[in-house]
CSV table of N, CA, C and O in Angstrom, one decimal:
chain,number,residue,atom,x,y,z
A,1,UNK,N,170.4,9.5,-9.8
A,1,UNK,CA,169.7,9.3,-8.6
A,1,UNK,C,168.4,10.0,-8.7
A,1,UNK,O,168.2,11.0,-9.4
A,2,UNK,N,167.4,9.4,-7.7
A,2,UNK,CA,166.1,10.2,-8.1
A,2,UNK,C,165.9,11.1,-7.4
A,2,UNK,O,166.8,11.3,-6.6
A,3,UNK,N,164.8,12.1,-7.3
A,3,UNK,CA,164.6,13.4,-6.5
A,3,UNK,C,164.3,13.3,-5.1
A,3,UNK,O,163.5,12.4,-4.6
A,4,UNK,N,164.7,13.9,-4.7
A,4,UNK,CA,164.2,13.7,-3.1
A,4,UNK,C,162.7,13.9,-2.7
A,4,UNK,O,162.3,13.6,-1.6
A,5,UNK,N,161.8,14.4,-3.6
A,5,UNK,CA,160.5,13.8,-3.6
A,5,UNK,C,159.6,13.0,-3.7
A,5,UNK,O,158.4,13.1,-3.7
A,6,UNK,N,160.6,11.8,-3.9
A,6,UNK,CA,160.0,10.2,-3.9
A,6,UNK,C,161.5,9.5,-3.1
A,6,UNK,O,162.2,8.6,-3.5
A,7,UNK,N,161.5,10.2,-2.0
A,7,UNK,CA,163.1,10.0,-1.1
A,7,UNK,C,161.9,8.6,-0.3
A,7,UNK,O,160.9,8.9,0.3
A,8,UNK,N,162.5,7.3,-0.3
A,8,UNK,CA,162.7,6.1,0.5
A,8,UNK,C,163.9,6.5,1.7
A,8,UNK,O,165.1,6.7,1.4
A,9,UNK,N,163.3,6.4,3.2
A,9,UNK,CA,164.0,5.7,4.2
A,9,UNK,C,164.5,4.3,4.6
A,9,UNK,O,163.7,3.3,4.5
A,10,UNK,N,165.7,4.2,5.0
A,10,UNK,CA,166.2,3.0,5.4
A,10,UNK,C,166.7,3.0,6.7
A,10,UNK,O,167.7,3.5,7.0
A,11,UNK,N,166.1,2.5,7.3
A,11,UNK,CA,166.1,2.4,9.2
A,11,UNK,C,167.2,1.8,9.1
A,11,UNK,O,167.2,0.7,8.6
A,12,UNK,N,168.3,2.2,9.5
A,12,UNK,CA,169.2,1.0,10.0
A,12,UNK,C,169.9,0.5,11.8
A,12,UNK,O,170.4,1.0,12.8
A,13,UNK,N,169.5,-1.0,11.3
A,13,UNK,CA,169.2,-1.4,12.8
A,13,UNK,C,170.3,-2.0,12.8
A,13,UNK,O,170.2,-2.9,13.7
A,14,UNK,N,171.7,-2.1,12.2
A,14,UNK,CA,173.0,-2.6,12.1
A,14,UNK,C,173.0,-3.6,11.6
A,14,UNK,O,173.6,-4.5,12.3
A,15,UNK,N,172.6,-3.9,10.4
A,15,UNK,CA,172.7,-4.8,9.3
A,15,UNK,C,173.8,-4.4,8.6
A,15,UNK,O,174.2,-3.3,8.2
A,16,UNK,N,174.2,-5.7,8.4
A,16,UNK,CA,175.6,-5.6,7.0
A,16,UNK,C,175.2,-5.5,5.2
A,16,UNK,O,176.1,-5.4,4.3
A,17,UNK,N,174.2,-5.6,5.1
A,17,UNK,CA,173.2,-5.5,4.2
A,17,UNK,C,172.5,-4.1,3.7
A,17,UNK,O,172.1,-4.0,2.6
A,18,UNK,N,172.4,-2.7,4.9
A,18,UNK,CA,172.0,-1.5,4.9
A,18,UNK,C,172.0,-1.1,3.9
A,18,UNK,O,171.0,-0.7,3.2
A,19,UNK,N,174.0,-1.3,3.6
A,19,UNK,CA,173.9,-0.3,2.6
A,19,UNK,C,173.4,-0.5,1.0
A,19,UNK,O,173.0,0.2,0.1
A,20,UNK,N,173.9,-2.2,1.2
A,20,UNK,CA,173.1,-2.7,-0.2
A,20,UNK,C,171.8,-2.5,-0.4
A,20,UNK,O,171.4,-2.5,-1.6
A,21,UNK,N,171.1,-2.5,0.6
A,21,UNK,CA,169.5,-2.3,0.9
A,21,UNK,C,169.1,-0.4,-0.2
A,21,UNK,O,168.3,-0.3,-1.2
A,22,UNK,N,169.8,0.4,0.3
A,22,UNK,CA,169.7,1.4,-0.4
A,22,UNK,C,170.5,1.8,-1.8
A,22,UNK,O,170.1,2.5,-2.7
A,23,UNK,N,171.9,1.2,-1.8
A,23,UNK,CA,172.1,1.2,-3.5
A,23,UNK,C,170.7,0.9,-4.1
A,23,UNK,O,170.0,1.8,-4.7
A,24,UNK,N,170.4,-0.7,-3.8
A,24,UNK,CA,169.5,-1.1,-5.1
A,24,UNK,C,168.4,0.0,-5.2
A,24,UNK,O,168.0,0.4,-6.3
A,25,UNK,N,168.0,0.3,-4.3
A,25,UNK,CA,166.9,1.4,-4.2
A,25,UNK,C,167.0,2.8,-5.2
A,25,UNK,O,166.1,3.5,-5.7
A,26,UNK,N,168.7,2.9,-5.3
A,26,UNK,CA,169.0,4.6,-5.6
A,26,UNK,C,169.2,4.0,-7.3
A,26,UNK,O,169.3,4.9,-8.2
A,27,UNK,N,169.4,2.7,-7.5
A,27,UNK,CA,169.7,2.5,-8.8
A,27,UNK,C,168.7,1.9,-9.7
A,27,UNK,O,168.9,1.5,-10.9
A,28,UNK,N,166.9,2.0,-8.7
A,28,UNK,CA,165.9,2.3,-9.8
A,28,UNK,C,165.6,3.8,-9.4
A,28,UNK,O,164.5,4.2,-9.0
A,29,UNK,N,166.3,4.3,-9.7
A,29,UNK,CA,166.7,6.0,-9.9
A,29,UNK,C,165.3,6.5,-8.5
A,29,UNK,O,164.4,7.3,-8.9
A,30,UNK,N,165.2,6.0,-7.4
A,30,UNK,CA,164.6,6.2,-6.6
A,30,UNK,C,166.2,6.7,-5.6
A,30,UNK,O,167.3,6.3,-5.8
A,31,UNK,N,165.5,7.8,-4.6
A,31,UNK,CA,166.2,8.6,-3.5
A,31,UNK,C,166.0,7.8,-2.2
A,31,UNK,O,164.9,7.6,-1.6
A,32,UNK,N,167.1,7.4,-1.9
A,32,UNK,CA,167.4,7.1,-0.6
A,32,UNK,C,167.8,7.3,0.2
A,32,UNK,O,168.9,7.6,0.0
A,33,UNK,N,167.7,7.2,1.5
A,33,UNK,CA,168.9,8.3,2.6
A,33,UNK,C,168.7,7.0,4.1
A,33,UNK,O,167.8,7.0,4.9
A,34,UNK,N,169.6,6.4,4.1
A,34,UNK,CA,169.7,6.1,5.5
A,34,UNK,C,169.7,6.3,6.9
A,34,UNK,O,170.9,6.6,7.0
A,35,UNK,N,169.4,6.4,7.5
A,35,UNK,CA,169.1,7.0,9.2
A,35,UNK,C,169.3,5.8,10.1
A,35,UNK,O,169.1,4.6,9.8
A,36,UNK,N,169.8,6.5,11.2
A,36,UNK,CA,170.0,5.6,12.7
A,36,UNK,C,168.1,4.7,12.9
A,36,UNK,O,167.1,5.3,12.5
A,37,UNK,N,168.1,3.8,13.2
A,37,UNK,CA,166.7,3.6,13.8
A,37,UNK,C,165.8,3.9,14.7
A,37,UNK,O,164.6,3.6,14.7
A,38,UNK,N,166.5,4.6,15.6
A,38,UNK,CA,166.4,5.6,17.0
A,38,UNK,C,165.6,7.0,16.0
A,38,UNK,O,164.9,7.8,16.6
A,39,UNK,N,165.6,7.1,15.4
A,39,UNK,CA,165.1,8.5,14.4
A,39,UNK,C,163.5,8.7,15.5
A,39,UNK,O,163.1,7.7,16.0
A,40,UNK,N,163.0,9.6,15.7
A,40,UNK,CA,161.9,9.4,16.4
A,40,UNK,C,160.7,10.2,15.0
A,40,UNK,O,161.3,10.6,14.0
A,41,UNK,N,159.4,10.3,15.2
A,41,UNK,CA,158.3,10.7,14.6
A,41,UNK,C,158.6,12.0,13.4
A,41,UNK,O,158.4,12.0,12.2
A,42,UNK,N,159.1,13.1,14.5
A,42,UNK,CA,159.1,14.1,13.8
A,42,UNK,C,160.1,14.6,12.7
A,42,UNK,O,160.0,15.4,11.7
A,43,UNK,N,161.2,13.8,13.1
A,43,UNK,CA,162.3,13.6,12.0
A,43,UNK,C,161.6,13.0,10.5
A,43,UNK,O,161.7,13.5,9.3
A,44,UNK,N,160.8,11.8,10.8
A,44,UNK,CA,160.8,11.0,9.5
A,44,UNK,C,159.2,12.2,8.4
A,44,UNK,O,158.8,12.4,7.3
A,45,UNK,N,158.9,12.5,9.6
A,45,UNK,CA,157.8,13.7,9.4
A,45,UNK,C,158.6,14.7,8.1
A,45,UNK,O,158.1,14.8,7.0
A,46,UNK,N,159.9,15.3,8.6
A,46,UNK,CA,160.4,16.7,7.8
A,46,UNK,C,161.1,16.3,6.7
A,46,UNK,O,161.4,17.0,5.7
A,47,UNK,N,161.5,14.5,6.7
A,47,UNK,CA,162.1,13.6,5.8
A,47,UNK,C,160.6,14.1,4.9
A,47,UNK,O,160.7,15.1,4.2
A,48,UNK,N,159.5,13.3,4.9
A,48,UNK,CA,158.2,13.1,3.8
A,48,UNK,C,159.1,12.1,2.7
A,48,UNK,O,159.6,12.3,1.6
A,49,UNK,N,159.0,10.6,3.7
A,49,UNK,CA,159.4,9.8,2.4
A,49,UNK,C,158.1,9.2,1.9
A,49,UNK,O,157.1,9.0,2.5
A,50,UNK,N,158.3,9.0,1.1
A,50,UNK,CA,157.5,7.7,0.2
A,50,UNK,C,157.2,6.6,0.7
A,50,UNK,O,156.2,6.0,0.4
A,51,UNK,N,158.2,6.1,1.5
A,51,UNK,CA,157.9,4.6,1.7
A,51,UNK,C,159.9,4.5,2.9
A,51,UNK,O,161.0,5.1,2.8
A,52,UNK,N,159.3,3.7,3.9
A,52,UNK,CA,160.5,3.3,5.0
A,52,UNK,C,161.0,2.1,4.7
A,52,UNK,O,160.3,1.4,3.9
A,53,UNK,N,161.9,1.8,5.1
A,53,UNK,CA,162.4,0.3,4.8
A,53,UNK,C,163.3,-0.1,6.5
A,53,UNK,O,164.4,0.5,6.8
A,54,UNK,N,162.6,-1.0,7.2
A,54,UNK,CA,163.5,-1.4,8.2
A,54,UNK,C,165.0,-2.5,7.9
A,54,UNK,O,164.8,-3.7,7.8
A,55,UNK,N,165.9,-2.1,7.9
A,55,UNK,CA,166.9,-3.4,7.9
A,55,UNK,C,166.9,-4.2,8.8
A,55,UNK,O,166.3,-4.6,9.8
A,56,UNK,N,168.0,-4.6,7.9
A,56,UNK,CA,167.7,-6.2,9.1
A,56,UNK,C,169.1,-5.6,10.6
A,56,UNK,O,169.9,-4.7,10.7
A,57,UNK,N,168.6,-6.5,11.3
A,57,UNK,CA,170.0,-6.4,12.5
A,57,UNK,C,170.6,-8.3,13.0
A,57,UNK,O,170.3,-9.4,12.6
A,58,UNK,N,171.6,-7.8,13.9
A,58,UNK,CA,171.9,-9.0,14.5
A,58,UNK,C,171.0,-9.3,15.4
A,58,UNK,O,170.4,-10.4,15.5
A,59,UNK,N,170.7,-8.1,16.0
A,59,UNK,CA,169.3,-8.8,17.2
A,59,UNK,C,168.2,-9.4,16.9
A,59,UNK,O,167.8,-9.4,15.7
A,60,UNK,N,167.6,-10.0,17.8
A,60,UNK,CA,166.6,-10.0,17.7
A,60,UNK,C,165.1,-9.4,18.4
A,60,UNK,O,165.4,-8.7,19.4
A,61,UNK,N,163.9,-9.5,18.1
A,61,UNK,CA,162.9,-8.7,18.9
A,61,UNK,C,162.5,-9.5,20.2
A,61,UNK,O,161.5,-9.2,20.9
A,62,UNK,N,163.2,-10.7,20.4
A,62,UNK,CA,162.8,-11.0,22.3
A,62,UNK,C,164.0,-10.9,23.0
A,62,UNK,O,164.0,-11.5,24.1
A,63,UNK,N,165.0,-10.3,22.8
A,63,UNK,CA,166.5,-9.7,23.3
A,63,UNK,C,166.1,-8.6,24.7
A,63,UNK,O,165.1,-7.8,24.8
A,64,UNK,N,166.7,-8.6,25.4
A,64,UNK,CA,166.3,-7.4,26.6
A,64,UNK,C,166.5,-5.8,26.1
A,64,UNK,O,166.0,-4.7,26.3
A,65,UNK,N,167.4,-6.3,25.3
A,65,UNK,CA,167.6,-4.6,24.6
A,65,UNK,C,167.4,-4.1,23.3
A,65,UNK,O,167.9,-3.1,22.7
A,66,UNK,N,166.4,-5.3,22.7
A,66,UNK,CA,166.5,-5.3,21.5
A,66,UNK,C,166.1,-3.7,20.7
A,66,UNK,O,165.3,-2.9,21.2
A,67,UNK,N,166.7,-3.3,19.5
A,67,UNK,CA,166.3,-2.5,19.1
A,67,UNK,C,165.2,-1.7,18.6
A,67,UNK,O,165.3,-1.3,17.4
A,68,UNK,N,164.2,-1.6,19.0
A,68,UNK,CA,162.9,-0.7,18.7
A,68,UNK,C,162.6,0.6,18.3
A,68,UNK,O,162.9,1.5,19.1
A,69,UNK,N,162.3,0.8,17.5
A,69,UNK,CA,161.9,2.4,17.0
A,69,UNK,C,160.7,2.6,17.3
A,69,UNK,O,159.9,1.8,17.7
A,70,UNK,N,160.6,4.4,16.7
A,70,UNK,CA,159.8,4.6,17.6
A,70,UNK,C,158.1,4.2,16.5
A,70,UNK,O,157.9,4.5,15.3
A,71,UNK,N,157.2,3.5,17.7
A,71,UNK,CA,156.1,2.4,17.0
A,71,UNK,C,155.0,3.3,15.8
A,71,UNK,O,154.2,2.9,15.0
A,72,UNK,N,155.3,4.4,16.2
A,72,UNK,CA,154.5,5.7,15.6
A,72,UNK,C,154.7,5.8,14.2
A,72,UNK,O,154.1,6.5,13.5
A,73,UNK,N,155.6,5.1,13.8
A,73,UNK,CA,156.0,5.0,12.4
A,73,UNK,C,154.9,4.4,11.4
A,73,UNK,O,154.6,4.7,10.2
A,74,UNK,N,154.3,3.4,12.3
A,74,UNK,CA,153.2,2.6,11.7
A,74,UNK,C,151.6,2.8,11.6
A,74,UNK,O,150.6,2.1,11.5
A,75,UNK,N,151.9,4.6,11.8
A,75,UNK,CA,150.4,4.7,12.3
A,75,UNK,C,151.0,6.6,11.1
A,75,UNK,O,150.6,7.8,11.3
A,76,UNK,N,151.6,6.4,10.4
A,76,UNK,CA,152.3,7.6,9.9
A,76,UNK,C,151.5,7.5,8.3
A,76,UNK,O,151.7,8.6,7.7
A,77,UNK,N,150.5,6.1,7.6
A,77,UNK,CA,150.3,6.3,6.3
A,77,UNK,C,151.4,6.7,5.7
A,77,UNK,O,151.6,7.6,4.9
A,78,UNK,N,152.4,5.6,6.0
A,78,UNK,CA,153.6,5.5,5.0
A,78,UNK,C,153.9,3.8,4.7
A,78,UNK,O,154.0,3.0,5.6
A,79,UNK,N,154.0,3.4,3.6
A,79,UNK,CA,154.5,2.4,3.7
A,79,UNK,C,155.5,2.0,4.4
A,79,UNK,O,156.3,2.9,4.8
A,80,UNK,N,155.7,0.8,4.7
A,80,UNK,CA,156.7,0.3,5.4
A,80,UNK,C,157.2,-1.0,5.2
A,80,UNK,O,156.5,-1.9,5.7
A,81,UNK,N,158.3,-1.4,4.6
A,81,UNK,CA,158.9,-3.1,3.9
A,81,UNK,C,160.0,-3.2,5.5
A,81,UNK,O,160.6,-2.3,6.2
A,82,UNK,N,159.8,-4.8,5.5
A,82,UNK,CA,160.8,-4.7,6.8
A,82,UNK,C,161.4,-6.2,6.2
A,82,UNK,O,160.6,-7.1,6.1
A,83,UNK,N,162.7,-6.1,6.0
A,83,UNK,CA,163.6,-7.1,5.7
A,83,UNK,C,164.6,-7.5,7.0
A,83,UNK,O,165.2,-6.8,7.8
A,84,UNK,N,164.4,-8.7,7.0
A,84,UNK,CA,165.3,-9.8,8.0
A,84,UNK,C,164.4,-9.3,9.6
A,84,UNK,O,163.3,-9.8,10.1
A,85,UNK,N,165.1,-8.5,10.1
A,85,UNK,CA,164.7,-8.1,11.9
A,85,UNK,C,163.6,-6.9,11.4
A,85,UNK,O,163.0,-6.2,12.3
A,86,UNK,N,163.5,-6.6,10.6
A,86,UNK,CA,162.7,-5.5,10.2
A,86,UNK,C,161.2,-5.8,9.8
A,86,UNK,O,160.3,-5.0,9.8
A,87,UNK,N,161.3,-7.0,9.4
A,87,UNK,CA,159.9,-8.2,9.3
A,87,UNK,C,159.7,-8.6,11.0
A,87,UNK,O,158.6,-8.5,11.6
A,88,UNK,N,160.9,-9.1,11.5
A,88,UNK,CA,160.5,-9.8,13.1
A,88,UNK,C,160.0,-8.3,13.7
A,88,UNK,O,159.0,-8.2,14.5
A,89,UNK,N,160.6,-7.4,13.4
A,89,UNK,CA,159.4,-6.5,14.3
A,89,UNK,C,158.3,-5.8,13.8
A,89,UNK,O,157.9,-5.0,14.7
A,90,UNK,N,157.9,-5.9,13.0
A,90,UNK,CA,156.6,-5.6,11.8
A,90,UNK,C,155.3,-7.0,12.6
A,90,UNK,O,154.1,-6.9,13.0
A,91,UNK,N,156.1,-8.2,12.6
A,91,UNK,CA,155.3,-9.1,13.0
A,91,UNK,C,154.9,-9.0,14.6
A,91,UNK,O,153.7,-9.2,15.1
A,92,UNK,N,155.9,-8.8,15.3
A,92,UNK,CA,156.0,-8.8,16.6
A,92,UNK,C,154.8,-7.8,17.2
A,92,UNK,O,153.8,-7.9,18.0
A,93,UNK,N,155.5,-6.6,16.1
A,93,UNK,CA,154.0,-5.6,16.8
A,93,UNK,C,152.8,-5.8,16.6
A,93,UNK,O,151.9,-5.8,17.4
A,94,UNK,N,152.7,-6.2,15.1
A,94,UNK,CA,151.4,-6.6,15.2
A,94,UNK,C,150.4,-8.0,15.4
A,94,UNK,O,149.3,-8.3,15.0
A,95,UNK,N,151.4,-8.6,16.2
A,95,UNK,CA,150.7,-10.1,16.5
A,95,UNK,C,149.7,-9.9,17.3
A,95,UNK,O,149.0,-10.8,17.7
């Protein structure tokens, strides 16, 4: 596994997919660590990843409760890949 100084986040918004999402990640010898998606700013701050990955969920982004994190992520100069609901909210915010 790779060093935790090129450590990738994986938001997980309760996809069945998560964890496959970060094997492949840790088996191009990149470091991965998954987290709740609720994680707020200063957490992903003390993290210093490389790059975030939102999973996918069952929900969706026009749901009453759909799951949102917090939007500050995108204003952090970190990359950001969003797979399945992790794209619908990448797009949503920035429509």
């Amino acid at each position: 596994m790779g060093s935790k100084d090129n450590r990738i986040l994986v938001l997980d918004f309760g996809s069945q997919y998560t964890q496959l999402i970060a094997r492949r990640v840790r088996e191009n010898e990149v470091y991965s660590e998954i987290l709740p998606w609720d994680i707020g700013e200063d957490r992903i701050k003390e993290c210093n990843p490389k790059g975030i990955i939102l999973s996918g969920s069952p929900a969706n982004v026009y749901q009453r409760k759909a799951p949102i994190p917090d939007l500050k992520i995108f204003e952090l100069d970190i990359p950001v890949l969003g797979i399945c609901y992790g794209l619908q909210l990448i797009a949503h915010h920035f429509k």
